[in-house]
Amino acid sequence: MHPELPLAFEIGSYVVLVLILLFDLLLVVRRPHIPSMKESALWVAFYVTLALVFAGLMLLFAGGDFAGEFLAGWLTEYSLSVDNLFVFVIIMTKFAVPKKLQQEVLMVGIIIALIFRGIFIIAGATLIEHFSAVFYIFGAFLLYTAWKQAFGDSDDESEGDSWFTRFMRRKMKVAPDFDGSKLRTVVDGRRMWTPMVMVFLAIGATDVMFAIDSIPAIFGITQSPFIVFTANIFALMGLRQLYFMLGGLLEKLEYLHYGIAFILAFIGVKLVFHALHVNELPFINGGEPVLWIPEISTWVSLGVIIASMAVATVASLIAARRKGGAEREISGE
């Protein structure tokens, strides 16, 4: 429950969002196809508009601060979801998933992500309610994640996935080829799992890792479980269409991880500042709140998030254009 929102609005929001997700799922099942650029762009625009309309309703019912928390949370989760797409591209390529099956894989990945994030949201909200020092833990974790995002090995996720899938292959009998979207098939009279199972396991493993990163990040912006959950739903809706809309552009966003790292570091600092403001640990300031530490407002957070993603995206596109120009000059010689 959100203290400033009518119960009918919260229940209605959940019902509408679940119906939209079910419609999206049925669309994939009944019309398996490769979305065109135009179709994908229209769906992405629809979901973004829906999120902005929801922010407007939050402004109407709960005021500007809560609407700002939703927008900042949604943009943070959206940027992390785009980062998630990079790993999805690696998994799709590694397992050679046919293009016509990628929609189903992405939809399953989104559903798994929602389930895991829901679990982590409930756990995070419970921790915050009963253990205020968890803000120190969340803040330290985000600072570590930001450092790893900016300076760690960019192939960490794929290497972890390789270890996981190699282990599962040893434990399961996996057929060499896909059989449509089936999970089980028959090869030479033997019942075997299809590679689709391995793809789902790899997607699920990465969803767990991203849920661990994303939930502390958004709790650094708002402590409302309703805002946290709806921001996550809106960030994941349209992710499937965004995958097909961006296409090869994902590979050109080489500085995106720096923008995400800066956002995570900023929210980590914000969480530590908030932890100091509500401090109860006896070995810090005698167990009293540290009131001289500044509180970072929601609107400052929103500005930093937008600016970070804008700078990272523009810098990536400029670098990609220069690299493309250099390659053309070399090939012309």
XYZ file of C-alpha atoms in Angstrom:
333
model
C 0.000 0.000 0.000
C 1.104 3.540 -0.850
C -0.022 6.032 1.831
C -0.984 8.767 -0.619
C -2.834 6.673 -3.207
C -6.444 5.410 -3.219
C -6.687 1.628 -2.889
C -8.844 1.492 -6.029
C -6.060 3.169 -8.030
C -3.456 0.649 -6.850
C -5.666 -2.374 -7.533
C -6.749 -0.937 -10.883
C -3.115 -0.306 -11.853
C -2.116 -3.889 -11.104
C -5.115 -5.292 -13.002
C -4.478 -3.146 -16.096
C -0.743 -3.900 -16.131
C -1.317 -7.662 -15.786
C -3.885 -7.560 -18.621
C -1.439 -5.700 -20.871
C 1.308 -8.233 -20.119
C -1.089 -11.132 -20.805
C -2.118 -9.538 -24.105
C 1.553 -9.144 -25.057
C 2.178 -12.802 -24.177
C -0.815 -14.017 -26.192
C 0.327 -11.911 -29.134
C 3.678 -13.720 -29.130
C 2.048 -17.158 -28.835
C -0.621 -16.601 -31.498
C 1.478 -14.563 -33.956
C 5.104 -15.750 -33.789
C 6.971 -13.514 -36.225
C 9.923 -11.170 -36.571
C 8.633 -7.644 -35.771
C 9.448 -4.932 -38.282
C 11.262 -1.772 -37.243
C 8.019 0.224 -37.575
C 5.966 -2.241 -35.518
C 8.609 -2.369 -32.784
C 8.950 1.427 -32.673
C 5.159 1.869 -32.338
C 4.991 -0.605 -29.453
C 7.939 1.015 -27.657
C 6.325 4.444 -28.111
C 3.043 3.039 -26.745
C 4.693 1.659 -23.594
C 6.725 4.826 -22.985
C 3.566 6.929 -23.397
C 1.753 4.604 -20.996
C 4.490 5.117 -18.390
C 4.275 8.907 -18.791
C 0.465 8.790 -18.454
C 0.891 6.733 -15.285
C 3.342 9.347 -13.959
C 0.681 11.983 -14.694
C -1.885 9.999 -12.692
C 0.625 9.710 -9.840
C 1.012 13.500 -9.982
C -2.771 13.901 -9.831
C -3.378 11.466 -6.963
C -0.197 11.705 -4.859
C 1.650 14.887 -5.845
C 4.866 15.847 -7.612
C 7.330 14.119 -5.286
C 5.793 10.694 -5.800
C 5.447 11.244 -9.553
C 9.115 12.231 -9.613
C 10.042 9.076 -7.667
C 8.199 6.956 -10.216
C 9.879 8.671 -13.177
C 13.346 8.404 -11.625
C 12.739 4.761 -10.688
C 11.337 3.895 -14.110
C 14.256 5.514 -15.962
C 16.787 3.777 -13.709
C 15.163 0.382 -14.234
C 14.759 1.075 -17.968
C 18.472 1.828 -18.331
C 19.335 -1.371 -16.441
C 16.878 -3.296 -18.644
C 18.624 -1.999 -21.768
C 21.870 -3.234 -20.230
C 20.121 -6.582 -19.761
C 19.456 -6.661 -23.509
C 23.207 -6.790 -24.182
C 23.387 -10.076 -22.282
C 20.286 -11.354 -24.096
C 22.045 -10.644 -27.410
C 25.070 -12.668 -26.229
C 22.830 -15.584 -25.180
C 20.836 -15.531 -28.439
C 24.055 -15.515 -30.456
C 25.776 -18.196 -28.372
C 22.882 -20.643 -28.711
C 22.114 -19.611 -32.319
C 18.445 -19.017 -31.490
C 16.459 -18.698 -34.748
C 15.162 -15.176 -35.302
C 11.524 -16.309 -35.382
C 11.883 -17.875 -31.903
C 13.568 -14.900 -30.261
C 10.256 -13.210 -29.404
C 9.194 -16.182 -27.293
C 12.583 -16.339 -25.559
C 12.424 -12.633 -24.720
C 8.861 -12.911 -23.408
C 9.811 -15.812 -21.136
C 12.841 -13.810 -19.976
C 10.625 -10.844 -19.104
C 8.191 -13.031 -17.138
C 11.066 -14.639 -15.208
C 12.499 -11.172 -14.523
C 9.149 -9.969 -13.138
C 8.898 -12.980 -10.833
C 12.410 -12.580 -9.435
C 12.090 -8.812 -9.072
C 8.776 -9.269 -7.265
C 10.468 -11.617 -4.791
C 13.371 -9.207 -4.255
C 10.996 -6.236 -3.866
C 9.074 -8.001 -1.069
C 12.343 -9.013 0.608
C 13.809 -5.514 0.232
C 10.704 -3.797 1.611
C 10.694 -6.146 4.620
C 14.376 -5.493 5.303
C 13.926 -1.718 5.093
C 10.945 -1.837 7.473
C 12.775 -3.847 10.156
C 16.439 -3.029 9.603
C 17.286 0.581 8.682
C 21.008 -0.222 8.450
C 20.231 -2.142 5.251
C 20.661 1.209 3.457
C 24.393 1.013 4.217
C 24.494 -2.473 2.702
C 22.512 -1.437 -0.372
C 24.691 1.650 -0.841
C 27.959 -0.276 -0.533
C 26.666 -2.962 -2.909
C 25.692 -0.377 -5.546
C 29.080 1.336 -5.308
C 30.772 -2.040 -5.834
C 28.422 -2.836 -8.740
C 29.146 0.566 -10.304
C 32.901 -0.037 -10.093
C 32.493 -3.490 -11.636
C 30.235 -2.080 -14.360
C 32.748 0.603 -15.295
C 36.059 -1.210 -14.837
C 35.250 -4.921 -14.627
C 35.464 -7.485 -17.420
C 32.595 -6.859 -19.834
C 32.418 -10.592 -20.509
C 31.752 -11.552 -16.892
C 28.095 -12.266 -17.524
C 28.766 -14.409 -20.569
C 31.533 -16.325 -18.800
C 29.257 -17.032 -15.841
C 26.582 -18.159 -18.256
C 29.098 -20.487 -19.994
C 30.016 -22.126 -16.668
C 26.337 -22.514 -15.783
C 25.289 -23.920 -19.146
C 28.281 -26.277 -19.319
C 27.296 -27.656 -15.907
C 23.663 -28.111 -16.966
C 24.654 -29.767 -20.238
C 26.533 -32.406 -18.246
C 23.440 -33.058 -16.147
C 20.875 -33.036 -18.972
C 20.563 -34.772 -22.338
C 20.329 -31.883 -24.795
C 19.573 -32.324 -28.500
C 21.925 -30.629 -30.979
C 19.170 -28.659 -32.767
C 16.040 -26.657 -31.953
C 12.618 -28.189 -32.603
C 10.563 -25.043 -32.941
C 9.736 -23.700 -29.486
C 9.447 -27.186 -27.975
C 11.309 -28.016 -24.763
C 11.375 -31.771 -25.431
C 12.046 -33.634 -28.672
C 12.886 -37.106 -29.992
C 16.292 -37.816 -31.572
C 16.981 -41.333 -32.896
C 14.155 -42.688 -30.753
C 15.453 -41.023 -27.552
C 13.603 -38.315 -25.614
C 15.882 -35.306 -25.142
C 15.718 -31.685 -24.057
C 16.015 -29.092 -26.816
C 18.536 -26.213 -26.700
C 15.553 -23.981 -25.859
C 15.729 -25.271 -22.261
C 19.368 -24.171 -22.021
C 18.431 -20.741 -23.394
C 15.682 -20.341 -20.763
C 18.066 -21.437 -17.987
C 20.701 -18.931 -19.151
C 18.101 -16.144 -19.408
C 16.797 -16.992 -15.923
C 20.313 -16.935 -14.439
C 20.992 -13.476 -15.879
C 17.575 -12.258 -14.671
C 18.553 -13.189 -11.111
C 21.816 -11.224 -11.407
C 20.071 -8.153 -12.793
C 17.333 -8.325 -10.133
C 20.030 -8.310 -7.445
C 21.453 -5.128 -9.009
C 18.242 -3.319 -9.866
C 16.200 -3.645 -6.672
C 18.715 -1.897 -4.350
C 19.060 0.801 -7.024
C 15.382 1.690 -7.099
C 15.029 1.456 -3.308
C 17.634 4.211 -3.288
C 15.055 6.409 -5.037
C 11.836 5.406 -3.293
C 10.818 3.163 -0.407
C 7.289 2.676 -1.737
C 6.843 -0.995 -2.825
C 4.017 0.116 -5.131
C 6.251 2.571 -7.004
C 9.131 0.079 -7.032
C 6.989 -2.677 -8.532
C 5.140 -0.549 -11.090
C 8.398 1.110 -12.195
C 9.856 -2.362 -12.779
C 6.810 -3.505 -14.747
C 6.890 -0.422 -16.968
C 10.648 -0.832 -17.482
C 10.187 -4.435 -18.650
C 7.134 -3.786 -20.817
C 8.199 -3.108 -24.374
C 11.655 -4.582 -23.765
C 10.949 -7.305 -26.316
C 10.034 -4.753 -28.985
C 13.000 -2.563 -27.999
C 15.291 -5.524 -28.670
C 14.119 -5.725 -32.286
C 13.909 -1.948 -32.745
C 17.487 -1.306 -31.662
C 18.874 -4.278 -33.560
C 22.518 -3.653 -34.341
C 22.432 -0.301 -32.524
C 22.962 -2.107 -29.207
C 26.492 -3.006 -30.257
C 27.202 0.666 -30.997
C 26.302 1.865 -27.473
C 29.793 1.101 -26.179
C 29.736 3.801 -23.469
C 26.301 2.904 -22.111
C 27.797 0.852 -19.273
C 29.683 3.948 -18.069
C 26.420 5.880 -17.875
C 24.783 3.047 -15.947
C 27.832 2.790 -13.660
C 27.587 6.520 -12.859
C 23.868 6.184 -12.076
C 24.487 3.226 -9.761
C 27.355 5.040 -8.014
C 25.216 8.156 -7.574
C 22.326 6.145 -6.090
C 24.822 4.271 -3.893
C 26.053 7.585 -2.455
C 22.437 8.724 -2.064
C 21.644 5.556 -0.105
C 24.640 6.000 2.199
C 23.613 9.639 2.834
C 20.070 8.477 3.632
C 21.442 5.744 5.921
C 23.407 8.392 7.824
C 20.245 10.493 8.180
C 18.337 7.591 9.775
C 21.397 6.089 11.466
C 20.855 3.753 14.419
C 24.248 2.011 14.454
C 25.940 2.703 17.810
C 29.465 2.917 16.346
C 28.470 5.752 13.962
C 27.902 9.139 15.619
C 26.953 7.404 18.869
C 23.888 5.838 17.277
C 22.402 9.251 16.424
C 21.404 10.491 12.929
C 24.082 12.489 11.075
C 21.986 15.509 10.155
C 24.703 17.646 8.528
C 24.906 15.208 5.578
C 22.768 16.624 2.722
C 19.709 14.729 1.495
C 19.606 14.333 -2.310
C 16.134 15.178 -3.621
C 14.139 13.076 -6.081
C 14.291 15.770 -8.749
C 18.092 16.014 -8.503
C 18.211 12.226 -8.880
C 15.939 12.396 -11.931
C 18.148 15.053 -13.537
C 21.328 13.057 -12.903
C 19.781 9.876 -14.363
C 18.559 11.620 -17.539
C 21.847 13.492 -18.021
C 23.957 10.351 -17.483
C 22.034 8.293 -20.047
C 21.946 11.166 -22.543
C 25.710 11.772 -22.320
C 26.514 8.021 -22.564
C 24.205 7.552 -25.566
C 25.434 10.635 -27.474
C 29.081 9.781 -26.767
C 28.502 6.212 -27.994
C 26.830 7.352 -31.222
C 29.607 9.886 -31.909
C 32.261 7.209 -31.313
C 30.395 4.759 -33.567
C 30.166 7.364 -36.340
C 33.880 8.157 -36.110
C 34.762 4.463 -36.103
C 32.546 3.888 -39.136
C 34.186 6.804 -40.948
C 37.654 5.457 -40.180
C 36.707 1.982 -41.443
C 35.353 3.463 -44.667
C 38.576 5.393 -45.211
C 40.640 2.242 -44.700
C 38.468 0.204 -47.054
C 38.616 3.014 -49.599
C 42.395 2.874 -49.574
